[in-house]
Short mmCIF file of C-alpha atoms in Angstrom, two decimals:
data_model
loop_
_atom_site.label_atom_id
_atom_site.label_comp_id
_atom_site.label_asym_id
_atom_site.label_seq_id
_atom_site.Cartn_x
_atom_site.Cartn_y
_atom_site.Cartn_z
CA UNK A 233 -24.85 -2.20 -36.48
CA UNK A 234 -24.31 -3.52 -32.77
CA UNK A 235 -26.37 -2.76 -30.04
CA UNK A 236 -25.59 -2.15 -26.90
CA UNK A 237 -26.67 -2.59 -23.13
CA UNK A 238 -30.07 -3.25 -24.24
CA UNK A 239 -32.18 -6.31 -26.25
CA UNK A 240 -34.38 -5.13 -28.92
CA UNK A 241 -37.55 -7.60 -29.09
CA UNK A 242 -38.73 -7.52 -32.62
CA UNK A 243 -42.40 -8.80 -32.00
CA UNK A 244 -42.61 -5.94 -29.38
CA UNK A 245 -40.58 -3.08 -31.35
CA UNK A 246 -40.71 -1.04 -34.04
CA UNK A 247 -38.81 1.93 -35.80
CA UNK A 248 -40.14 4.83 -36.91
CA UNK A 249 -38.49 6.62 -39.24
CA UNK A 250 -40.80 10.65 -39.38
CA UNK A 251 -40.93 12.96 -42.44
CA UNK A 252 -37.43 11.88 -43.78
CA UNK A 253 -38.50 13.69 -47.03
CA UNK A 254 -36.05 15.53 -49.67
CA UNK A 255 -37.16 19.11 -48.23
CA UNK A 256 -35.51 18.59 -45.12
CA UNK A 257 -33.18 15.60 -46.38
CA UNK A 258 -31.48 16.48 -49.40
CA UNK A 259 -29.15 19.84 -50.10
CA UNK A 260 -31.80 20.22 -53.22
CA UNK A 261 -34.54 20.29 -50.42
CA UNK A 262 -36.37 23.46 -50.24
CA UNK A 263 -35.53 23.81 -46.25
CA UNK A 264 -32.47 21.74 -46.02
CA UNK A 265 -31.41 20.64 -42.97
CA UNK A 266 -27.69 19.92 -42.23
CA UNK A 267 -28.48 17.87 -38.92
CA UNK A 268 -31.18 15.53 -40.81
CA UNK A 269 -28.32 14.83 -43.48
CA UNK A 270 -25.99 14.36 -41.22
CA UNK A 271 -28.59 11.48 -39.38
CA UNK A 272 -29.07 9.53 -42.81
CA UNK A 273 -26.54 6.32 -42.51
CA UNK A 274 -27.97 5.95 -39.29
CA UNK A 275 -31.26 5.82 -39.68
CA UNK A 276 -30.60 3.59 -42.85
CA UNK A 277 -28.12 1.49 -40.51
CA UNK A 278 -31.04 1.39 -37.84
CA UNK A 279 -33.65 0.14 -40.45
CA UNK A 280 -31.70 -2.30 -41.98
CA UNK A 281 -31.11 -3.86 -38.46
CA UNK A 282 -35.11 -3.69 -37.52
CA UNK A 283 -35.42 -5.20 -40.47
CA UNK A 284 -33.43 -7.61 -40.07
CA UNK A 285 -34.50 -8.88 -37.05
CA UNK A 286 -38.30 -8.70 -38.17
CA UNK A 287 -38.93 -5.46 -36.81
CA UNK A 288 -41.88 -3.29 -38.21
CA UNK A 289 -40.08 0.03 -40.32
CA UNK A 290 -42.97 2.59 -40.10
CA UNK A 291 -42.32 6.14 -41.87
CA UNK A 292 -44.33 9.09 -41.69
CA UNK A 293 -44.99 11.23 -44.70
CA UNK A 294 -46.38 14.81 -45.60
CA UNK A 295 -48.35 14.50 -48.79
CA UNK A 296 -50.02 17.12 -50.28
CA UNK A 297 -52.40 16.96 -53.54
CA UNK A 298 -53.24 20.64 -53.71
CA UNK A 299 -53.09 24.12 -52.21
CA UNK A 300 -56.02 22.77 -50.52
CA UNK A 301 -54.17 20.32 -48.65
CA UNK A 302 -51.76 22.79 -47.02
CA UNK A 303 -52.70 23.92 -43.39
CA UNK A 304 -54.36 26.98 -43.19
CA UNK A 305 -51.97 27.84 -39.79
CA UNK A 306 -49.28 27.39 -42.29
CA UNK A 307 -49.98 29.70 -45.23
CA UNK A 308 -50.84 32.04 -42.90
CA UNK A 309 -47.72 31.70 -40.87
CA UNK A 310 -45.53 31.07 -44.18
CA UNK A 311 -45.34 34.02 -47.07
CA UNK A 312 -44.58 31.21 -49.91
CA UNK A 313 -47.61 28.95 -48.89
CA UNK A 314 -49.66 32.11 -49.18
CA UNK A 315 -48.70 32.31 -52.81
CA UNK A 316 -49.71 28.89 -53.57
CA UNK A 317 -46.31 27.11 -52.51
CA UNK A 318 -47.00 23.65 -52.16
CA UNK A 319 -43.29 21.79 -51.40
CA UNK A 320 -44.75 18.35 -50.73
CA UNK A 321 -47.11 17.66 -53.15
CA UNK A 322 -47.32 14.18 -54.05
CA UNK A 323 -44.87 13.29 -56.57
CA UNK A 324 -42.75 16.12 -56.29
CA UNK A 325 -39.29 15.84 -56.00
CA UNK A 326 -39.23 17.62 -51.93
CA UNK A 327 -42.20 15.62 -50.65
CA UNK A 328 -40.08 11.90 -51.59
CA UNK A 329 -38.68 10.23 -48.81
CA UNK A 330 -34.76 10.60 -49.58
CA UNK A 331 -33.45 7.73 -51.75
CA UNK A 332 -31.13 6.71 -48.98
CA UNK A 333 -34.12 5.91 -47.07
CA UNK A 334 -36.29 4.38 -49.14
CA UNK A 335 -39.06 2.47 -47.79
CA UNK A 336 -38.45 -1.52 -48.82
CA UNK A 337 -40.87 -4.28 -49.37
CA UNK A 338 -42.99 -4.71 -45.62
CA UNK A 339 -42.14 -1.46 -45.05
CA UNK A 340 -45.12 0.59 -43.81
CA UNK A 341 -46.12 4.19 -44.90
CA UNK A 342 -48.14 6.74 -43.00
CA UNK A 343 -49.35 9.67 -45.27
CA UNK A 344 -50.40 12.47 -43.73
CA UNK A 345 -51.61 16.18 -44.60
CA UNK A 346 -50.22 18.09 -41.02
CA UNK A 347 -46.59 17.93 -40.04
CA UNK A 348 -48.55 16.54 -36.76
CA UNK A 349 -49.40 12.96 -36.72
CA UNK A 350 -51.74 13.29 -33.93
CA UNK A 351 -53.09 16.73 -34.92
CA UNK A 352 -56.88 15.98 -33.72
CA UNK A 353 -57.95 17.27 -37.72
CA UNK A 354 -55.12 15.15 -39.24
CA UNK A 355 -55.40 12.86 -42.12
CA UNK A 356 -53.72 9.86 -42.21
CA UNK A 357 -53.37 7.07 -44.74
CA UNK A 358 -51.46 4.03 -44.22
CA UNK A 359 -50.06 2.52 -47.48
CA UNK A 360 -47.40 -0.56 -48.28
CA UNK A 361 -47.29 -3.68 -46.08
#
């Protein structure tokens, strides 16, 4: 990937890559999203060149371990969380980040339990490094 027009400095830069998880990500997601497919090569094309140039990759990631995880806004605002629905439970297939976008080795992680990083009740665990 080229840039343009611009210099990217890699010890003042980094990419963020938010929530690219299989329930928005994949057609198999639970709420698929055409325009987030559509995005995959280039976020992959835009991490590869952060990495490349020693840039930090930093994803964000719903996890859920339980019902108890979900946000109560949400099962109230959602029929299937009210029933126990929980689509990104740790593990599960629609809470992975999609296999196109892996994280790699150096990568960071930011788990989190609210869609909203910077929710002021939000949870958030960084893992990988």
């Amino acid at each position: 990937m080229k840039m343009t027009n611009q210099e990217i400095y890699a010890n003042e830069t980094a990419l963020v890559i938010v929530d690219a998880q299989n329930m928005w990500f994949h057609p198999d997601g639970k709420m698929p999203l055409p325009e987030a497919m559509d995005q995959i090569p280039t976020i992959a094309n835009l991490a590869s060149y952060f990495r490349g140039r020693g840039s930090p990759v930093i994803y964000t990631q719903v996890v859920w371990d339980g019902f108890e995880d979900v946000p109560r806004p949400l099962v109230r605002a959602r029929p299937l969380f009210e029933k126990g629905w929980v689509a990104l439970k740790r593990g599960s297939f629609t809470g992975q980040i999609h296999s196109d976008l892996e994280p790699q080795v150096g990568d960071l992680v930011v788990e989190k339990k609210y869609f909203d990083a910077f929710e002021k009740d939000a949870h958030l665990i960084l893992t990988g490094g």
